[in-house]
mmCIF file with all atom_site columns, C-alpha atoms in Angstrom:
data_model
loop_
_atom_site.group_PDB
_atom_site.id
_atom_site.type_symbol
_atom_site.label_atom_id
_atom_site.label_alt_id
_atom_site.label_comp_id
_atom_site.label_asym_id
_atom_site.label_entity_id
_atom_site.label_seq_id
_atom_site.pdbx_PDB_ins_code
_atom_site.Cartn_x
_atom_site.Cartn_y
_atom_site.Cartn_z
_atom_site.occupancy
_atom_site.B_iso_or_equiv
_atom_site.pdbx_formal_charge
_atom_site.auth_seq_id
_atom_site.auth_comp_id
_atom_site.auth_asym_id
_atom_site.auth_atom_id
_atom_site.pdbx_PDB_model_num
ATOM 1   C CA . MET A 1 1   ? -59.790 45.853 191.511 1.00 58.00 ? 280 MET A CA 1
ATOM 2   C CA . ASN A 1 2   ? -58.369 44.871 187.703 1.00 67.00 ? 281 ASN A CA 1
ATOM 3   C CA . ALA A 1 3   ? -61.944 43.603 186.564 1.00 70.00 ? 282 ALA A CA 1
ATOM 4   C CA . ASP A 1 4   ? -61.743 42.531 183.195 1.00 78.00 ? 283 ASP A CA 1
ATOM 5   C CA . LEU A 1 5   ? -64.800 43.953 181.133 1.00 82.00 ? 284 LEU A CA 1
ATOM 6   C CA . GLU A 1 6   ? -66.346 43.585 177.772 1.00 88.00 ? 285 GLU A CA 1
ATOM 7   C CA . LEU A 1 7   ? -68.799 45.764 178.277 1.00 88.00 ? 286 LEU A CA 1
ATOM 8   C CA . TYR A 1 8   ? -69.898 48.959 180.521 1.00 87.00 ? 287 TYR A CA 1
ATOM 9   C CA . SER A 1 9   ? -73.607 49.630 180.711 1.00 87.00 ? 288 SER A CA 1
ATOM 10  C CA . ALA A 1 10  ? -75.071 53.433 181.445 1.00 85.00 ? 289 ALA A CA 1
ATOM 11  C CA . ASP A 1 11  ? -78.172 54.697 180.935 1.00 84.00 ? 290 ASP A CA 1
ATOM 12  C CA . GLY A 1 12  ? -79.101 58.128 179.190 1.00 85.00 ? 291 GLY A CA 1
ATOM 13  C CA . GLY A 1 13  ? -77.780 60.414 181.404 1.00 84.00 ? 292 GLY A CA 1
ATOM 14  C CA . TYR A 1 14  ? -74.284 59.245 180.445 1.00 86.00 ? 293 TYR A CA 1
ATOM 15  C CA . ASP A 1 15  ? -74.702 59.680 176.393 1.00 90.00 ? 294 ASP A CA 1
ATOM 16  C CA . SER A 1 16  ? -71.751 62.167 175.735 1.00 91.00 ? 295 SER A CA 1
ATOM 17  C CA . PHE A 1 17  ? -69.142 61.987 173.676 1.00 93.00 ? 296 PHE A CA 1
ATOM 18  C CA . CYS A 1 18  ? -66.585 61.927 176.332 1.00 92.00 ? 297 CYS A CA 1
ATOM 19  C CA . ASP A 1 19  ? -68.068 59.241 178.650 1.00 91.00 ? 298 ASP A CA 1
ATOM 20  C CA . HIS A 1 20  ? -67.858 56.927 175.787 1.00 94.00 ? 299 HIS A CA 1
ATOM 21  C CA . SER A 1 21  ? -64.326 57.901 174.735 1.00 94.00 ? 300 SER A CA 1
ATOM 22  C CA . ASP A 1 22  ? -63.910 57.526 178.679 1.00 92.00 ? 301 ASP A CA 1
ATOM 23  C CA . ILE A 1 23  ? -65.347 54.472 179.282 1.00 91.00 ? 302 ILE A CA 1
ATOM 24  C CA . TRP A 1 24  ? -63.491 53.254 175.946 1.00 94.00 ? 303 TRP A CA 1
ATOM 25  C CA . TYR A 1 25  ? -59.825 54.217 177.253 1.00 94.00 ? 304 TYR A CA 1
ATOM 26  C CA . HIS A 1 26  ? -59.811 53.958 180.887 1.00 90.00 ? 305 HIS A CA 1
ATOM 27  C CA . LEU A 1 27  ? -62.063 50.888 181.249 1.00 88.00 ? 306 LEU A CA 1
ATOM 28  C CA . ASP A 1 28  ? -61.179 48.640 178.105 1.00 90.00 ? 307 ASP A CA 1
ATOM 29  C CA . ALA A 1 29  ? -64.738 48.206 177.783 1.00 91.00 ? 308 ALA A CA 1
ATOM 30  C CA . LYS A 1 30  ? -67.352 48.927 175.309 1.00 92.00 ? 309 LYS A CA 1
ATOM 31  C CA . PRO A 1 31  ? -69.817 51.338 176.120 1.00 93.00 ? 310 PRO A CA 1
ATOM 32  C CA . ILE A 1 32  ? -73.406 50.420 176.026 1.00 92.00 ? 311 ILE A CA 1
ATOM 33  C CA . ILE A 1 33  ? -74.967 53.935 176.484 1.00 91.00 ? 312 ILE A CA 1
ATOM 34  C CA . SER A 1 34  ? -78.845 54.406 175.855 1.00 89.00 ? 313 SER A CA 1
ATOM 35  C CA . TYR A 1 35  ? -78.686 57.303 173.064 1.00 91.00 ? 314 TYR A CA 1
ATOM 36  C CA . ALA A 1 36  ? -82.143 59.704 172.151 1.00 88.00 ? 315 ALA A CA 1
ATOM 37  C CA . SER A 1 37  ? -84.563 58.032 169.728 1.00 88.00 ? 316 SER A CA 1
ATOM 38  C CA . ASN A 1 38  ? -83.283 60.623 167.574 1.00 91.00 ? 317 ASN A CA 1
ATOM 39  C CA . ALA A 1 39  ? -79.940 60.368 167.007 1.00 90.00 ? 318 ALA A CA 1
ATOM 40  C CA . VAL A 1 40  ? -77.800 60.343 164.523 1.00 94.00 ? 319 VAL A CA 1
ATOM 41  C CA . ILE A 1 41  ? -74.910 59.196 162.947 1.00 95.00 ? 320 ILE A CA 1
ATOM 42  C CA . ASN A 1 42  ? -72.276 62.582 163.222 1.00 95.00 ? 321 ASN A CA 1
ATOM 43  C CA . GLN A 1 43  ? -70.198 62.530 160.468 1.00 96.00 ? 322 GLN A CA 1
ATOM 44  C CA . GLU A 1 44  ? -66.543 63.236 162.900 1.00 95.00 ? 323 GLU A CA 1
ATOM 45  C CA . GLY A 1 45  ? -67.256 59.743 164.388 1.00 95.00 ? 324 GLY A CA 1
ATOM 46  C CA . GLU A 1 46  ? -67.196 58.201 160.880 1.00 97.00 ? 325 GLU A CA 1
ATOM 47  C CA . GLU A 1 47  ? -63.967 56.175 159.252 1.00 96.00 ? 326 GLU A CA 1
ATOM 48  C CA . GLU A 1 48  ? -62.791 58.598 156.601 1.00 97.00 ? 327 GLU A CA 1
ATOM 49  C CA . ARG A 1 49  ? -62.894 62.005 159.302 1.00 97.00 ? 328 ARG A CA 1
ATOM 50  C CA . ILE A 1 50  ? -61.073 59.342 161.605 1.00 97.00 ? 329 ILE A CA 1
ATOM 51  C CA . ASN A 1 51  ? -58.144 58.944 158.964 1.00 96.00 ? 330 ASN A CA 1
ATOM 52  C CA . HIS A 1 52  ? -58.006 62.695 158.415 1.00 97.00 ? 331 HIS A CA 1
ATOM 53  C CA . TRP A 1 53  ? -57.016 64.023 161.966 1.00 96.00 ? 332 TRP A CA 1
ATOM 54  C CA . VAL A 1 54  ? -54.858 60.873 162.339 1.00 96.00 ? 333 VAL A CA 1
ATOM 55  C CA . ASN A 1 55  ? -53.015 61.795 159.175 1.00 95.00 ? 334 ASN A CA 1
ATOM 56  C CA . LYS A 1 56  ? -53.146 65.458 159.952 1.00 95.00 ? 335 LYS A CA 1
ATOM 57  C CA . LYS A 1 57  ? -51.393 64.608 163.058 1.00 94.00 ? 336 LYS A CA 1
ATOM 58  C CA . TRP A 1 58  ? -48.439 62.372 161.125 1.00 94.00 ? 337 TRP A CA 1
ATOM 59  C CA . ARG A 1 59  ? -45.762 64.382 163.130 1.00 93.00 ? 338 ARG A CA 1
ATOM 60  C CA . ILE A 1 60  ? -46.840 63.313 166.702 1.00 95.00 ? 339 ILE A CA 1
ATOM 61  C CA . GLY A 1 61  ? -46.778 59.968 165.525 1.00 94.00 ? 340 GLY A CA 1
ATOM 62  C CA . GLY A 1 62  ? -50.190 59.869 163.630 1.00 93.00 ? 341 GLY A CA 1
ATOM 63  C CA . ASP A 1 63  ? -50.450 56.360 161.265 1.00 95.00 ? 342 ASP A CA 1
ATOM 64  C CA . VAL A 1 64  ? -53.514 55.806 158.878 1.00 95.00 ? 343 VAL A CA 1
ATOM 65  C CA . HIS A 1 65  ? -52.347 52.441 158.495 1.00 96.00 ? 344 HIS A CA 1
ATOM 66  C CA . ALA A 1 66  ? -52.379 51.283 161.978 1.00 96.00 ? 345 ALA A CA 1
ATOM 67  C CA . PRO A 1 67  ? -55.934 49.062 162.925 1.00 96.00 ? 346 PRO A CA 1
ATOM 68  C CA . MET A 1 68  ? -58.628 51.478 163.934 1.00 96.00 ? 347 MET A CA 1
ATOM 69  C CA . VAL A 1 69  ? -57.974 50.396 168.118 1.00 96.00 ? 348 VAL A CA 1
ATOM 70  C CA . ASN A 1 70  ? -55.033 51.880 167.830 1.00 96.00 ? 349 ASN A CA 1
ATOM 71  C CA . LYS A 1 71  ? -56.004 55.795 165.571 1.00 97.00 ? 350 LYS A CA 1
ATOM 72  C CA . LEU A 1 72  ? -58.459 55.510 168.505 1.00 96.00 ? 351 LEU A CA 1
ATOM 73  C CA . LYS A 1 73  ? -56.148 55.301 171.263 1.00 96.00 ? 352 LYS A CA 1
ATOM 74  C CA . PHE A 1 74  ? -53.921 57.844 169.149 1.00 97.00 ? 353 PHE A CA 1
ATOM 75  C CA . LEU A 1 75  ? -56.611 60.108 169.219 1.00 96.00 ? 354 LEU A CA 1
ATOM 76  C CA . TYR A 1 76  ? -57.734 60.075 172.167 1.00 96.00 ? 355 TYR A CA 1
ATOM 77  C CA . GLU A 1 77  ? -54.414 60.718 174.109 1.00 96.00 ? 356 GLU A CA 1
ATOM 78  C CA . ASN A 1 78  ? -53.908 63.744 171.486 1.00 95.00 ? 357 ASN A CA 1
ATOM 79  C CA . GLU A 1 79  ? -57.138 65.880 172.424 1.00 93.00 ? 358 GLU A CA 1
ATOM 80  C CA . ARG A 1 80  ? -59.579 64.345 170.419 1.00 95.00 ? 359 ARG A CA 1
ATOM 81  C CA . LYS A 1 81  ? -61.456 62.661 172.889 1.00 94.00 ? 360 LYS A CA 1
ATOM 82  C CA . GLU A 1 82  ? -64.482 63.852 171.575 1.00 95.00 ? 361 GLU A CA 1
ATOM 83  C CA . GLN A 1 83  ? -64.499 62.491 168.156 1.00 96.00 ? 362 GLN A CA 1
ATOM 84  C CA . VAL A 1 84  ? -63.133 58.992 169.392 1.00 96.00 ? 363 VAL A CA 1
ATOM 85  C CA . GLY A 1 85  ? -66.846 59.319 171.413 1.00 95.00 ? 364 GLY A CA 1
ATOM 86  C CA . MET A 1 86  ? -68.634 59.948 168.361 1.00 96.00 ? 365 MET A CA 1
ATOM 87  C CA . TYR A 1 87  ? -66.948 56.803 166.226 1.00 97.00 ? 366 TYR A CA 1
ATOM 88  C CA . LEU A 1 88  ? -67.990 54.953 169.738 1.00 96.00 ? 367 LEU A CA 1
ATOM 89  C CA . ARG A 1 89  ? -71.922 56.046 169.332 1.00 96.00 ? 368 ARG A CA 1
ATOM 90  C CA . ASN A 1 90  ? -71.887 56.016 165.673 1.00 96.00 ? 369 ASN A CA 1
ATOM 91  C CA . GLN A 1 91  ? -70.608 51.935 166.502 1.00 96.00 ? 370 GLN A CA 1
ATOM 92  C CA . ASN A 1 92  ? -74.061 51.306 169.136 1.00 94.00 ? 371 ASN A CA 1
ATOM 93  C CA . ILE A 1 93  ? -76.411 52.919 166.599 1.00 95.00 ? 372 ILE A CA 1
ATOM 94  C CA . ARG A 1 94  ? -75.537 50.735 163.954 1.00 95.00 ? 373 ARG A CA 1
ATOM 95  C CA . ASP A 1 95  ? -75.156 47.864 166.131 1.00 94.00 ? 374 ASP A CA 1
ATOM 96  C CA . GLU A 1 96  ? -78.412 45.498 165.558 1.00 93.00 ? 375 GLU A CA 1
ATOM 97  C CA . SER A 1 97  ? -77.985 43.608 168.978 1.00 92.00 ? 376 SER A CA 1
ATOM 98  C CA . PHE A 1 98  ? -77.447 47.322 170.330 1.00 92.00 ? 377 PHE A CA 1
ATOM 99  C CA . ASP A 1 99  ? -81.071 46.741 172.662 1.00 89.00 ? 378 ASP A CA 1
ATOM 100 C CA . ASP A 1 100 ? -80.031 43.533 173.126 1.00 89.00 ? 379 ASP A CA 1
ATOM 101 C CA . ARG A 1 101 ? -77.256 44.368 174.915 1.00 89.00 ? 380 ARG A CA 1
ATOM 102 C CA . TYR A 1 102 ? -78.777 46.921 176.415 1.00 88.00 ? 381 TYR A CA 1
ATOM 103 C CA . LYS A 1 103 ? -81.320 45.518 178.092 1.00 86.00 ? 382 LYS A CA 1
ATOM 104 C CA . LYS A 1 104 ? -78.807 43.380 180.243 1.00 83.00 ? 383 LYS A CA 1
ATOM 105 C CA . ARG A 1 105 ? -78.973 46.725 182.745 1.00 83.00 ? 384 ARG A CA 1
ATOM 106 C CA . ALA A 1 106 ? -82.312 45.792 183.914 1.00 78.00 ? 385 ALA A CA 1
ATOM 107 C CA . GLU A 1 107 ? -80.701 43.041 185.961 1.00 77.00 ? 386 GLU A CA 1
ATOM 108 C CA . CYS A 1 108 ? -77.779 45.244 187.139 1.00 75.00 ? 387 CYS A CA 1
ATOM 109 C CA . GLU A 1 109 ? -80.523 47.716 188.210 1.00 79.00 ? 388 GLU A CA 1
ATOM 110 C CA . LYS A 1 110 ? -82.543 45.272 190.289 1.00 80.00 ? 389 LYS A CA 1
ATOM 111 C CA . ILE A 1 111 ? -79.276 44.140 192.013 1.00 77.00 ? 390 ILE A CA 1
ATOM 112 C CA . HIS A 1 112 ? -78.974 48.096 192.836 1.00 74.00 ? 391 HIS A CA 1
ATOM 113 C CA . GLY A 1 113 ? -82.184 48.810 193.888 1.00 77.00 ? 392 GLY A CA 1
ATOM 114 C CA . HIS A 1 114 ? -81.936 45.737 196.727 1.00 75.00 ? 393 HIS A CA 1
ATOM 115 C CA . ILE A 1 115 ? -78.365 47.052 197.721 1.00 73.00 ? 394 ILE A CA 1
ATOM 116 C CA . LYS A 1 116 ? -80.188 50.568 198.386 1.00 73.00 ? 395 LYS A CA 1
ATOM 117 C CA . GLY A 1 117 ? -83.291 48.875 199.955 1.00 73.00 ? 396 GLY A CA 1
ATOM 118 C CA . THR A 1 118 ? -80.471 46.985 201.955 1.00 69.00 ? 397 THR A CA 1
ATOM 119 C CA . VAL A 1 119 ? -78.035 49.220 203.235 1.00 67.00 ? 398 VAL A CA 1
ATOM 120 C CA . LYS A 1 120 ? -80.023 52.747 202.691 1.00 65.00 ? 399 LYS A CA 1
ATOM 121 C CA . PHE A 1 121 ? -79.863 54.706 206.247 1.00 58.00 ? 400 PHE A CA 1
ATOM 122 C CA . ASP A 1 122 ? -82.468 57.112 206.650 1.00 58.00 ? 401 ASP A CA 1
ATOM 123 C CA . ILE A 1 123 ? -79.765 60.974 207.277 1.00 56.00 ? 402 ILE A CA 1
ATOM 124 C CA . ARG A 1 124 ? -83.307 63.708 206.901 1.00 60.00 ? 403 ARG A CA 1
ATOM 125 C CA . ARG A 1 125 ? -81.723 67.309 208.598 1.00 58.00 ? 404 ARG A CA 1
ATOM 126 C CA . VAL A 1 126 ? -78.518 65.606 208.862 1.00 57.00 ? 405 VAL A CA 1
ATOM 127 C CA . ARG A 1 127 ? -75.473 68.666 208.080 1.00 62.00 ? 406 ARG A CA 1
ATOM 128 C CA . ASN A 1 128 ? -72.417 67.751 205.589 1.00 61.00 ? 407 ASN A CA 1
ATOM 129 C CA . GLU A 1 129 ? -70.410 66.430 207.880 1.00 62.00 ? 408 GLU A CA 1
ATOM 130 C CA . GLY A 1 130 ? -72.990 63.734 208.509 1.00 70.00 ? 409 GLY A CA 1
ATOM 131 C CA . ARG A 1 131 ? -73.199 62.497 204.829 1.00 72.00 ? 410 ARG A CA 1
ATOM 132 C CA . LYS A 1 132 ? -69.948 61.600 204.517 1.00 75.00 ? 411 LYS A CA 1
ATOM 133 C CA . LEU A 1 133 ? -69.989 59.242 207.779 1.00 77.00 ? 412 LEU A CA 1
ATOM 134 C CA . TYR A 1 134 ? -73.399 58.293 205.993 1.00 76.00 ? 413 TYR A CA 1
ATOM 135 C CA . SER A 1 135 ? -71.206 57.406 202.747 1.00 78.00 ? 414 SER A CA 1
ATOM 136 C CA . LEU A 1 136 ? -68.934 55.896 204.559 1.00 80.00 ? 415 LEU A CA 1
ATOM 137 C CA . LEU A 1 137 ? -71.207 53.590 206.956 1.00 80.00 ? 416 LEU A CA 1
ATOM 138 C CA . SER A 1 138 ? -72.956 52.439 203.247 1.00 79.00 ? 417 SER A CA 1
ATOM 139 C CA . PHE A 1 139 ? -69.618 51.315 201.611 1.00 80.00 ? 418 PHE A CA 1
ATOM 140 C CA . ILE A 1 140 ? -68.811 49.276 204.511 1.00 85.00 ? 419 ILE A CA 1
ATOM 141 C CA . VAL A 1 141 ? -72.260 47.627 205.348 1.00 81.00 ? 420 VAL A CA 1
ATOM 142 C CA . TYR A 1 142 ? -71.914 46.943 201.728 1.00 78.00 ? 421 TYR A CA 1
ATOM 143 C CA . GLN A 1 143 ? -68.505 45.746 201.849 1.00 80.00 ? 422 GLN A CA 1
ATOM 144 C CA . MET A 1 144 ? -69.565 43.353 204.564 1.00 82.00 ? 423 MET A CA 1
ATOM 145 C CA . LEU A 1 145 ? -72.576 41.885 203.199 1.00 78.00 ? 424 LEU A CA 1
ATOM 146 C CA . VAL A 1 146 ? -70.720 41.260 200.245 1.00 74.00 ? 425 VAL A CA 1
ATOM 147 C CA . LEU A 1 147 ? -67.536 39.607 202.364 1.00 78.00 ? 426 LEU A CA 1
ATOM 148 C CA . THR A 1 148 ? -70.235 37.700 204.167 1.00 78.00 ? 427 THR A CA 1
ATOM 149 C CA . GLU A 1 149 ? -72.264 36.193 200.984 1.00 74.00 ? 428 GLU A CA 1
ATOM 150 C CA . MET A 1 150 ? -68.648 35.008 199.621 1.00 73.00 ? 429 MET A CA 1
ATOM 151 C CA . GLN A 1 151 ? -67.383 33.663 202.498 1.00 77.00 ? 430 GLN A CA 1
ATOM 152 C CA . ASN A 1 152 ? -70.771 31.925 202.980 1.00 75.00 ? 431 ASN A CA 1
ATOM 153 C CA . LYS A 1 153 ? -71.084 30.982 199.777 1.00 71.00 ? 432 LYS A CA 1
ATOM 154 C CA . VAL A 1 154 ? -74.321 31.911 199.278 1.00 65.00 ? 433 VAL A CA 1
ATOM 155 C CA . GLY A 1 155 ? -76.341 30.995 195.738 1.00 62.00 ? 434 GLY A CA 1
ATOM 156 C CA . ASN A 1 156 ? -79.288 33.048 196.089 1.00 56.00 ? 435 ASN A CA 1
ATOM 157 C CA . LYS A 1 157 ? -80.712 34.964 193.221 1.00 44.00 ? 436 LYS A CA 1
ATOM 158 C CA . ASN A 1 158 ? -79.888 38.470 195.114 1.00 51.00 ? 437 ASN A CA 1
ATOM 159 C CA . SER A 1 159 ? -76.618 37.154 195.839 1.00 49.00 ? 438 SER A CA 1
ATOM 160 C CA . PHE A 1 160 ? -73.965 39.921 195.562 1.00 46.00 ? 439 PHE A CA 1
ATOM 161 C CA . GLY A 1 161 ? -71.263 37.599 195.444 1.00 45.00 ? 440 GLY A CA 1
ATOM 162 C CA . ARG A 1 162 ? -72.123 36.301 192.364 1.00 48.00 ? 441 ARG A CA 1
ATOM 163 C CA . TYR A 1 163 ? -71.476 39.771 190.318 1.00 46.00 ? 442 TYR A CA 1
ATOM 164 C CA . PHE A 1 164 ? -67.990 39.919 190.981 1.00 43.00 ? 443 PHE A CA 1
#
């Protein structure tokens, strides 16, 4: 879809170092993932430790004088994905505006609930083959709703097209 994302929000169920780094690396977006109330700054995610590991891998291209983004990409691509996630989560813990950014997720959840309520089919007692059909039908119905609303320039609060 070539979406241009600045932030990517997820609930606490996705709070892992690997999820943080995957979102940052693959989507080029800042992960806004809720963290536990007892979350602490992880020392391996500190700039000093980032520089240590970049320097340790200098033979394969590590450059401690590179911008932080380049260091993080280098570490991600060289088996230090978890450490990159630690750095990103540390940034969220320190960010005073994190809670305000995370609250924006509530609007997305409301829209998601509306979508589920609109395209939900009841499939109790359906075998695995039927579940595949259910998933496919849900996707097709959702795409039809989006296309219809985009074509008709629907602009109400629950318009799906508005969020593309």
